[in-house]
Coordinates of C-alpha atoms and ligand atoms in Angstrom, one line a residue:
X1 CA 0.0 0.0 0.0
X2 CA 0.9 3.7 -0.9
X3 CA 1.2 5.8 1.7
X4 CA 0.6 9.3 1.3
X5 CA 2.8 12.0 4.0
X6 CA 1.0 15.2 5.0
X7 CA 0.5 18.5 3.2
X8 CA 3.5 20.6 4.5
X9 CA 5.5 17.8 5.4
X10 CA 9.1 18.7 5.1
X11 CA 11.8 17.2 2.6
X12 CA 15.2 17.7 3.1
X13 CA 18.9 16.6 3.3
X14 CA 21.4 17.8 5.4
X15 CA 25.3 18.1 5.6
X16 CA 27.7 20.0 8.1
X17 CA 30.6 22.3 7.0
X18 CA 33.3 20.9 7.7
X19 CA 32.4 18.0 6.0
X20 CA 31.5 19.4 2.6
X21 CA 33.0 22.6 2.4
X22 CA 36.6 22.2 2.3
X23 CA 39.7 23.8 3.6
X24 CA 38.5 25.0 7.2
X25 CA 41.7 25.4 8.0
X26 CA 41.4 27.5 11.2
X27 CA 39.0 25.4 12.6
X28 CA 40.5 23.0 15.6
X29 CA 39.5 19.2 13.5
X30 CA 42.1 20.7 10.4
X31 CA 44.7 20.9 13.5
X32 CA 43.6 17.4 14.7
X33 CA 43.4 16.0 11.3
X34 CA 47.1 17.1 10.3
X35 CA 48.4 15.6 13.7
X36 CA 49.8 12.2 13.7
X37 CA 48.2 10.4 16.3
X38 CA 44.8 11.7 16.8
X39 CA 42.8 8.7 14.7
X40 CA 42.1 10.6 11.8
X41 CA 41.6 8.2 8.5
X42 CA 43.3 11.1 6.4
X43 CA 42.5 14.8 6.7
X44 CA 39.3 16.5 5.4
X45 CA 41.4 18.4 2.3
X46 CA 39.0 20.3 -0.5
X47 CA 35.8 17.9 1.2
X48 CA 33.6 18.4 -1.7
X49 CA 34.2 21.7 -2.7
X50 CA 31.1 23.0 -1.3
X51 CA 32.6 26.4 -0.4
X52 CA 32.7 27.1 -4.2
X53 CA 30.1 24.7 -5.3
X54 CA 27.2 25.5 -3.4
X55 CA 25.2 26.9 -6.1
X56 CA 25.6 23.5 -7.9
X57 CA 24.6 21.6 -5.1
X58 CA 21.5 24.0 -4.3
X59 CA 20.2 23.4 -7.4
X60 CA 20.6 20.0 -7.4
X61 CA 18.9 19.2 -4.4
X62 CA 15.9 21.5 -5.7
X63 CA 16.2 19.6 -9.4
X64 CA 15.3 16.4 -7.5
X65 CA 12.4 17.5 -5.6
X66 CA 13.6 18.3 -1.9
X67 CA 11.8 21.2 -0.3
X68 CA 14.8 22.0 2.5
X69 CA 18.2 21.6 2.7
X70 CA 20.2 21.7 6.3
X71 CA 23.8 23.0 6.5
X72 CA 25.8 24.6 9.0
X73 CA 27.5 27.9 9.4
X74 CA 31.3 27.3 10.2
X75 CA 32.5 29.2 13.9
X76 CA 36.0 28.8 13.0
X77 CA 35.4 30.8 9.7
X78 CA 33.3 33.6 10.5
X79 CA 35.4 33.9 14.1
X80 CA 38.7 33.0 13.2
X81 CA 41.0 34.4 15.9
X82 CA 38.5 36.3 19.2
X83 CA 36.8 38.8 18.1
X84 CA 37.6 39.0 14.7
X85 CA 34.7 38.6 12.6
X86 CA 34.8 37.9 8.9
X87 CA 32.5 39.8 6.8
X88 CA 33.2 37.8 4.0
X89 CA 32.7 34.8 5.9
X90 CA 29.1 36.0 6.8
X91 CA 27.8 37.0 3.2
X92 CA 29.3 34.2 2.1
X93 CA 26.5 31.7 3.7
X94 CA 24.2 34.9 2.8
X95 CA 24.3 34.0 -0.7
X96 CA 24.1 30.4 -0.1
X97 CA 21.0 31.2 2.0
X98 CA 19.7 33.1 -0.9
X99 CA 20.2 30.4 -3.4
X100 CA 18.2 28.6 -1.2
X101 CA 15.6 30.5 -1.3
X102 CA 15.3 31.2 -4.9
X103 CA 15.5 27.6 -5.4
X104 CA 12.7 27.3 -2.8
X105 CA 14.4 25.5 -0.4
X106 CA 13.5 26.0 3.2
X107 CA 17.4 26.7 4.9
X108 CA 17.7 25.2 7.8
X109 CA 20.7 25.8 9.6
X110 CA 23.2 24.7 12.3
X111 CA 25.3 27.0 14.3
X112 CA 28.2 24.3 15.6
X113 CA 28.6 21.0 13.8
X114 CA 31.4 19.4 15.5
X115 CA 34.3 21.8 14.5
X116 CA 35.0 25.5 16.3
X117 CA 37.8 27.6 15.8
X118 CA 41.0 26.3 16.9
X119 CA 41.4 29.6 19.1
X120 CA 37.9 27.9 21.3
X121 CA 39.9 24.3 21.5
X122 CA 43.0 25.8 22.6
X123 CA 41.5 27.7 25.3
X124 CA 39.5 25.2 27.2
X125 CA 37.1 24.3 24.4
X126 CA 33.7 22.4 25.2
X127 CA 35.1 21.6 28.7
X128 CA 35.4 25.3 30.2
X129 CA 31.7 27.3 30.6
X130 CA 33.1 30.3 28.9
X131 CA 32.8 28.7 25.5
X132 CA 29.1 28.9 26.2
X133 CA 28.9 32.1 25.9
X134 CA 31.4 32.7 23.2
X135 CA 29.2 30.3 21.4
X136 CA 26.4 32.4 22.2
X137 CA 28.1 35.6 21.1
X138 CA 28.9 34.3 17.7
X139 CA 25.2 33.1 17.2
X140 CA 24.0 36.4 18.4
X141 CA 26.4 38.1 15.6
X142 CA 25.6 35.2 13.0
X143 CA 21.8 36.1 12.8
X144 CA 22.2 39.3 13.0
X145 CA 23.7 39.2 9.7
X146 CA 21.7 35.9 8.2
X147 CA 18.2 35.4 10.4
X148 CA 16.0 37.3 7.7
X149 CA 16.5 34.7 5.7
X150 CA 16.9 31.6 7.9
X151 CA 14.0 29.0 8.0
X152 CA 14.8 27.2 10.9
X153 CA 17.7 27.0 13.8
X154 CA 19.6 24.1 15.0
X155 CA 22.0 25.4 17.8
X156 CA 24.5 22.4 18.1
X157 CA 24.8 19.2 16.1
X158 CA 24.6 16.2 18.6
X159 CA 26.4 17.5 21.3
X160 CA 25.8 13.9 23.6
X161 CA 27.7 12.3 20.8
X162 CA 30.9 12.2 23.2
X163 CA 28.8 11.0 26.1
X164 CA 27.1 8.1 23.1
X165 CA 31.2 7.4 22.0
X166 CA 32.1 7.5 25.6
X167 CA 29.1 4.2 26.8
X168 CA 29.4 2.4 23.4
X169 CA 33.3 2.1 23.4
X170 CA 33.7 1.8 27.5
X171 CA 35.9 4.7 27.8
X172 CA 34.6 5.4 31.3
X173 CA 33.4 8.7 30.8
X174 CA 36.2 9.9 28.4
X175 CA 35.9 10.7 24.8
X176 CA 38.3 10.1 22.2
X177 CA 41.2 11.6 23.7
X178 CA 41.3 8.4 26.0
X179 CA 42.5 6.4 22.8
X180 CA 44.6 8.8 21.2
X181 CA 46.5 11.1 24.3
X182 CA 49.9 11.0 22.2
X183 CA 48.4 12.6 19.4
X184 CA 46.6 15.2 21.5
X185 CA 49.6 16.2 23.3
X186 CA 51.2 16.9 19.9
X187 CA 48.4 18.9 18.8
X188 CA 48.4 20.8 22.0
X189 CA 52.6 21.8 21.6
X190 CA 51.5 23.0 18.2
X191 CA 49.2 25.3 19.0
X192 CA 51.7 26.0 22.3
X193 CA 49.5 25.8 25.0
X194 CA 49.3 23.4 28.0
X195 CA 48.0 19.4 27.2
X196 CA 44.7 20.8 29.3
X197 CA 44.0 23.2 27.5
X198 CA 43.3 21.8 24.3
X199 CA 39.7 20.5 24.6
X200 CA 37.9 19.8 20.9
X201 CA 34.7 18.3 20.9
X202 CA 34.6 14.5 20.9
X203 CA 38.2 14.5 22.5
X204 CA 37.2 15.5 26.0
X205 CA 35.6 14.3 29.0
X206 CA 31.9 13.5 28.2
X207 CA 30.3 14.6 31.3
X208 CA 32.0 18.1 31.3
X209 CA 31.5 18.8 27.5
X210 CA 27.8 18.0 28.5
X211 CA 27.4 20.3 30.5
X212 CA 28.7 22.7 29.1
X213 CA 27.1 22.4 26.1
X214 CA 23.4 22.6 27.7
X215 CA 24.3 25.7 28.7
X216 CA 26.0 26.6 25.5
X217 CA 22.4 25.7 23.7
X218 CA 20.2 27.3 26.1
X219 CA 22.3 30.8 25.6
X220 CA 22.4 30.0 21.7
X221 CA 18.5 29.7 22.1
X222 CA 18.0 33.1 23.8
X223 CA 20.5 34.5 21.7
X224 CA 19.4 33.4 18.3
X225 CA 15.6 34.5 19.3
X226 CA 16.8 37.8 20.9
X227 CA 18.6 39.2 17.2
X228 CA 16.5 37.2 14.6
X229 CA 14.1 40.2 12.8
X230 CA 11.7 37.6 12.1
X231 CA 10.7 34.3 14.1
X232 CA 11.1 30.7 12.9
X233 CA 12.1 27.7 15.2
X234 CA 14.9 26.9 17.3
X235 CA 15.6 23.7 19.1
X236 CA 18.8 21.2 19.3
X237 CA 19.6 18.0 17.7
X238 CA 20.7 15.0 19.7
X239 CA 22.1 11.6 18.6
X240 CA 19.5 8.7 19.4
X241 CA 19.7 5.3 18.5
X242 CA 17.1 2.8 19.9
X243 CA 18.5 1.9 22.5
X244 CA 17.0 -1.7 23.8
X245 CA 17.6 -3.5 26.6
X246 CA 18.6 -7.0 26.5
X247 CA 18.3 -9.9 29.1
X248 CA 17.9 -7.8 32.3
X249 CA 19.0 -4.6 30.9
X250 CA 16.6 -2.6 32.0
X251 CA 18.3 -0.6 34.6
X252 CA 21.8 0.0 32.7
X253 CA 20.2 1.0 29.3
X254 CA 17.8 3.4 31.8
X255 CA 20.7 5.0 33.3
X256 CA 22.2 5.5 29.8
X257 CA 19.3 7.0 28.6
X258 CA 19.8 9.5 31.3
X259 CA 23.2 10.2 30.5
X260 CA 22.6 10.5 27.0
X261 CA 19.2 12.3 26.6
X262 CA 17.8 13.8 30.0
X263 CA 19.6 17.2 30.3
X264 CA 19.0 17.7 26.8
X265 CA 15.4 16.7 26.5
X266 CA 14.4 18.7 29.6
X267 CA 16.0 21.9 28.1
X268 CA 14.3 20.7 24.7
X269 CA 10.8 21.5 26.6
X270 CA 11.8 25.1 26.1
X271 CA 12.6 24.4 22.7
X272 CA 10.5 25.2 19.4
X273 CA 11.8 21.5 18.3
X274 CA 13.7 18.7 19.2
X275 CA 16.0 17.7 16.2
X276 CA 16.0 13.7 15.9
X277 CA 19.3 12.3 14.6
X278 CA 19.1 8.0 14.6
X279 CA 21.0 5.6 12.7
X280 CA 20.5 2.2 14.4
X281 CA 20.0 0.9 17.6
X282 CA 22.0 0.0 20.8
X283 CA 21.4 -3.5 22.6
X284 CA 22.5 -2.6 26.2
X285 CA 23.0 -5.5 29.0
X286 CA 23.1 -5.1 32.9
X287 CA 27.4 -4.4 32.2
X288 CA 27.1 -2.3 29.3
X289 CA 26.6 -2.0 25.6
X290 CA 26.4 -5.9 23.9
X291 CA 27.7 -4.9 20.5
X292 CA 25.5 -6.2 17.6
X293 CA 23.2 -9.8 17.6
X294 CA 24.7 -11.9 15.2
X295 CA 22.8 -12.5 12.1
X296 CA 21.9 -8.8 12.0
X297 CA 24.0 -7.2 9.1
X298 CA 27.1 -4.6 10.7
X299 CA 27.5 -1.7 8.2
X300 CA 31.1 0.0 7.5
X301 CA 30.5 2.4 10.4
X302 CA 30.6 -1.0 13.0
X303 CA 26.9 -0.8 14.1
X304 CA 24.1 -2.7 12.8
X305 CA 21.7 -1.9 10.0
X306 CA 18.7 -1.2 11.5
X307 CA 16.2 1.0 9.8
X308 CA 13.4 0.5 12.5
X309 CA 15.5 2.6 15.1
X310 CA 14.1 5.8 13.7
X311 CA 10.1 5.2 14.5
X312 CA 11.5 4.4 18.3
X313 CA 13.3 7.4 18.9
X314 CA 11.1 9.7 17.0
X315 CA 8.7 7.9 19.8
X316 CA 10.4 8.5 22.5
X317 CA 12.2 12.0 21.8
X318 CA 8.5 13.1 21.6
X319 CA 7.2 11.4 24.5
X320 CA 9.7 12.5 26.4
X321 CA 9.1 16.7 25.4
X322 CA 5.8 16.7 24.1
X323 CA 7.6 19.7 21.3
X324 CA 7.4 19.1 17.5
X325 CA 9.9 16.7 15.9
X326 CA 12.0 16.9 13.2
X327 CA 14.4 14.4 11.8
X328 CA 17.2 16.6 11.1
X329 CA 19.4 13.0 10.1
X330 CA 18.8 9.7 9.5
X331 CA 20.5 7.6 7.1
X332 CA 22.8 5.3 6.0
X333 CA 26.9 4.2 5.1
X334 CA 26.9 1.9 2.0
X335 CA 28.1 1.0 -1.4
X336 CA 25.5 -1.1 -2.0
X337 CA 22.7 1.7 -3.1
X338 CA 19.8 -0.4 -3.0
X339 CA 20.7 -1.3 0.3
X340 CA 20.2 2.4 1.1
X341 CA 16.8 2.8 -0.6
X342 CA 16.0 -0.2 1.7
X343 CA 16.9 1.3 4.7
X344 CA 15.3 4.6 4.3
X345 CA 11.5 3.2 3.0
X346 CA 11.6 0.7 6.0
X347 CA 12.6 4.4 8.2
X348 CA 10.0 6.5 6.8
X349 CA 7.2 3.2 7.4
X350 CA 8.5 3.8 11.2
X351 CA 7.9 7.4 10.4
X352 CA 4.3 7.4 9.1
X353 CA 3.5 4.7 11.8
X354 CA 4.1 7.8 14.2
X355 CA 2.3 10.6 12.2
X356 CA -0.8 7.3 12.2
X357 CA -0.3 7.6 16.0
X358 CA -0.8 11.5 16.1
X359 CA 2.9 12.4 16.6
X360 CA 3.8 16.0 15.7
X361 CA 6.5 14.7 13.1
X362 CA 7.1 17.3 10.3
X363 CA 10.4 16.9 8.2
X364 CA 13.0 14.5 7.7
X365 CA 16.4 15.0 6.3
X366 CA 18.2 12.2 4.7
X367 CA 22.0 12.6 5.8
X368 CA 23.5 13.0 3.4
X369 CA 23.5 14.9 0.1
X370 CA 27.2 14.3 -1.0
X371 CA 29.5 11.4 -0.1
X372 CA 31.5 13.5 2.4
X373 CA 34.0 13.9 4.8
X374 CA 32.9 11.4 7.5
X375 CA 35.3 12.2 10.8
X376 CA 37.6 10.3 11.4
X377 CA 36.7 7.3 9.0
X378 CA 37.7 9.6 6.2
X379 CA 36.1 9.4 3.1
X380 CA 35.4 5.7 3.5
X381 CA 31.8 5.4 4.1
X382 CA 29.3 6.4 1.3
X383 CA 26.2 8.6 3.1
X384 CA 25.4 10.4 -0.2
X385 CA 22.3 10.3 -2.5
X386 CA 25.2 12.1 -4.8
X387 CA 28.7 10.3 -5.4
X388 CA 31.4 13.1 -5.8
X389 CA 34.4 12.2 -7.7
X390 CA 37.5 13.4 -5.0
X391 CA 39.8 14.6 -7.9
X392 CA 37.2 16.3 -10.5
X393 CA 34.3 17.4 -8.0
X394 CA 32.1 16.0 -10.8
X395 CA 28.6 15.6 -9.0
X396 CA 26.4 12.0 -9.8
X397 CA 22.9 11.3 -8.7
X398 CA 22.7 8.2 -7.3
X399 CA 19.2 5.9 -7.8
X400 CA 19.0 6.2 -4.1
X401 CA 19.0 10.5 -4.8
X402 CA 16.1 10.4 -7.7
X403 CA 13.6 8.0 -6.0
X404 CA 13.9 10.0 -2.8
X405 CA 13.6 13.1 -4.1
X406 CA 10.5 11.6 -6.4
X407 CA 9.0 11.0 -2.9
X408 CA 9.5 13.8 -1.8
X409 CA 7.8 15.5 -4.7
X410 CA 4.7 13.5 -4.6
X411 CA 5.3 13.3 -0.9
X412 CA 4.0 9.6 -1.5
X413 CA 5.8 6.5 -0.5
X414 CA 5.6 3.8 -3.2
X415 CA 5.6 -0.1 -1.8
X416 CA 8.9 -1.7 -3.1
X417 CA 8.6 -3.3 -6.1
X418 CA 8.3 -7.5 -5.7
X419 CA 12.2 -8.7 -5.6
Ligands
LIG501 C1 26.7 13.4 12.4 C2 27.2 13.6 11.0 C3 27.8 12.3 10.5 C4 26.7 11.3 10.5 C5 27.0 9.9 9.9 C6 25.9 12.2 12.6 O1 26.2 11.7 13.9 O2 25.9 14.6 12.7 O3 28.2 14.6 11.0 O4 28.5 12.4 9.3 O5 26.2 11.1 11.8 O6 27.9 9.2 10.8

């Protein structure tokens, strides 16, 4: 059966700066990235050449039928050193903003995805409360220059990813940094500042970063609303997986849960939004996670492909806030294309399921538009609906990119075709 998606229900993809863009050389992952020793596949280099090819891509993504596309505004270029503020920088995204909105697109953008300037990591970073408000200063200067034409605000990108990399690989609280100190410490002589200074995000202590960064969005939040000229919706995206719990469980994945979701969810009552970002589940014992059930395919990025996750958090993210949800990311690392169109009907059955159930669920963005620059795996795993060729930038539509943009078009979800 067919199944039609509401009038107004938003289409979209989404990518993140860094990871497209190219050459965000004063941001603190290009430092990390060119360190030996930090865990880094290869560093980010052109990405995709976004920073020049925007206007490409925009009218790509419009060519195929989405209604929205999700980016984020780099820190580290429009704030390079304190203070300094990069006019050039800001009408940069300005235009892309505008080809948005001549292509019809509805722009919604992120404030901090992952990377800030290295002057931020080098003084403290995500772990010392100041950077909430510095964060907050450079939203309140960003819209200022770019809310007339922003359609809706994401403050940070996932910012209980280090405590979600902290639980899955047992790292005791600590993020990345606990597997790759050597490198850090080189990184932290080259930017000459004490070891504890240096503080990027997913390379410090989970619990502080946190913290910090609840803060950090709650001051974004007053910020943004405070110097936008015109009003549209700001919330925060968080990380979820379905996270199940697995022969007596209960209590661990509960605590987890916690850890992972509650100080964001409560502030996410004050929200416009709560951004949903879900790429498989979690199986969690009574000692911790239990790694994936064999017979369950693993995917490139070492978790399971499991396209139902996405109905269970949209579920309980809304349950939890009783605001609006959006699914600012869901999606899938493959070669194997049909694999992906797979994974994404079978997420957007769990979807409808929900909006059947009377949950306020109104977009979803597929991550991602381009194969991009995926952390520290590199350029490994394939997220796009659009392969990029690394050495000619050339742009190709995968089948994965026409049939979802055909449904989002129609905003009608064909069965699959009989294998
Ligand atoms: C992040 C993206 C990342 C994607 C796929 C999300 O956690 O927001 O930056 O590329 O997952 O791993």
């Amino acid at each position: 059966m067919s199944i039609r998606f509401p009038e107004g229900f938003v289409w979209g993809t989404a990518t993140a700066a860094h990871q497209v863009e190219g050459n965000n050389v004063a941001s603190d992952f290009w430092l990390l990235e060119h360190t030996p020793g930090t865990g880094f596949k290869e560093p980010s280099g052109d990405a995709c050449d976004q920073w020049h090819r925007y206007p490409e891509d925009v009218a790509l993504l419009a060519a195929l039928g989405f209604g929205a596309y999700r980016f984020s505004i780099e820190w580290a270029r429009i704030e390079p050193e304190e203070g300094a503020v990069s006019l050039a920088a800001l009408e940069h995204y300005r235009r892309v903003l505008a080809a948005c909105r001549e292509h019809e697109l509805l722009p919604v953008v992120t404030y901090q995805h992952f990377t800030a300037p290295r002057w931020v990591a080098c003084d403290g970073g995500w772990t010392d409360p100041r950077t909430a408000d510095r964060f907050a200063r450079f939203c309140e200067r960003a819209t200022r220059h770019l809310g007339d034409l922003i359609g809706l605000a994401c403050t940070l990108n996932e910012p209980n990813t280090p405590m979600l990399i902290s639980h899955s690989l047992r790292l005791g609280g600590r993020g990345l940094e606990a597997l790759h100190e050597r490198g850090l410490q080189e990184a932290a002589r080259r930017c000459g500042v004490a070891r504890d200074r240096l503080q990027p995000f997913l390379f410090a202590d989970a619990a502080r970063t946190r913290d910090v960064m609840v803060v950090a969005h709650e001051r974004a939040r007053e910020a943004i609303k405070g110097a936008a000229r015109h009003t549209f919706p700001v919330g925060v995206t968080l990380a979820m997986q379905d996270d199940q719990a697995v022969a007596g469980g209960e209590a661990m994945r509960d605590r987890v849960r916690q850890e992972l979701y509650g100080a964001f969810l409560e502030s996410a009552k004050r929200d416009d939004f709560v951004g949903v970002q879900t790429y498989t589940r979690m199986r969690w014992g009574p000692a911790g996670p239990l790694g994936p059930e064999p017979g369950v395919p693993v995917l490139v990025m070492g978790y399971e492909f499991w396209p139902e996750a996405l109905e269970a958090t949209v579920r309980y993210a809304a349950g939890e806030t009783g605001v609006p949800i959006h699914v600012t990311e869901n999606g899938i690392g493959t070669a194997d294309d049909a694999q992906r169109i797979d994974y994404v009907r079978r997420a957007l059955v769990g979807v409808a399921r929900c909006l059947a159930d009377g949950i306020d669920v109104r977009s979803y963005f597929y991550w991602s538009l381009l194969d991009n620059f995926e952390w520290l795996f590199g350029y490994g795993p394939r997220f796009g609906l659009v392969e990029v060729d690394r050495a000619t930038q050339l742009r190709t539509v995968k089948p994965s990119g026409r049939w979802l943009g055909q449904v989002a078009r129609s905003g009608v979800l064909e069965p699959a075709p009989p294998a």
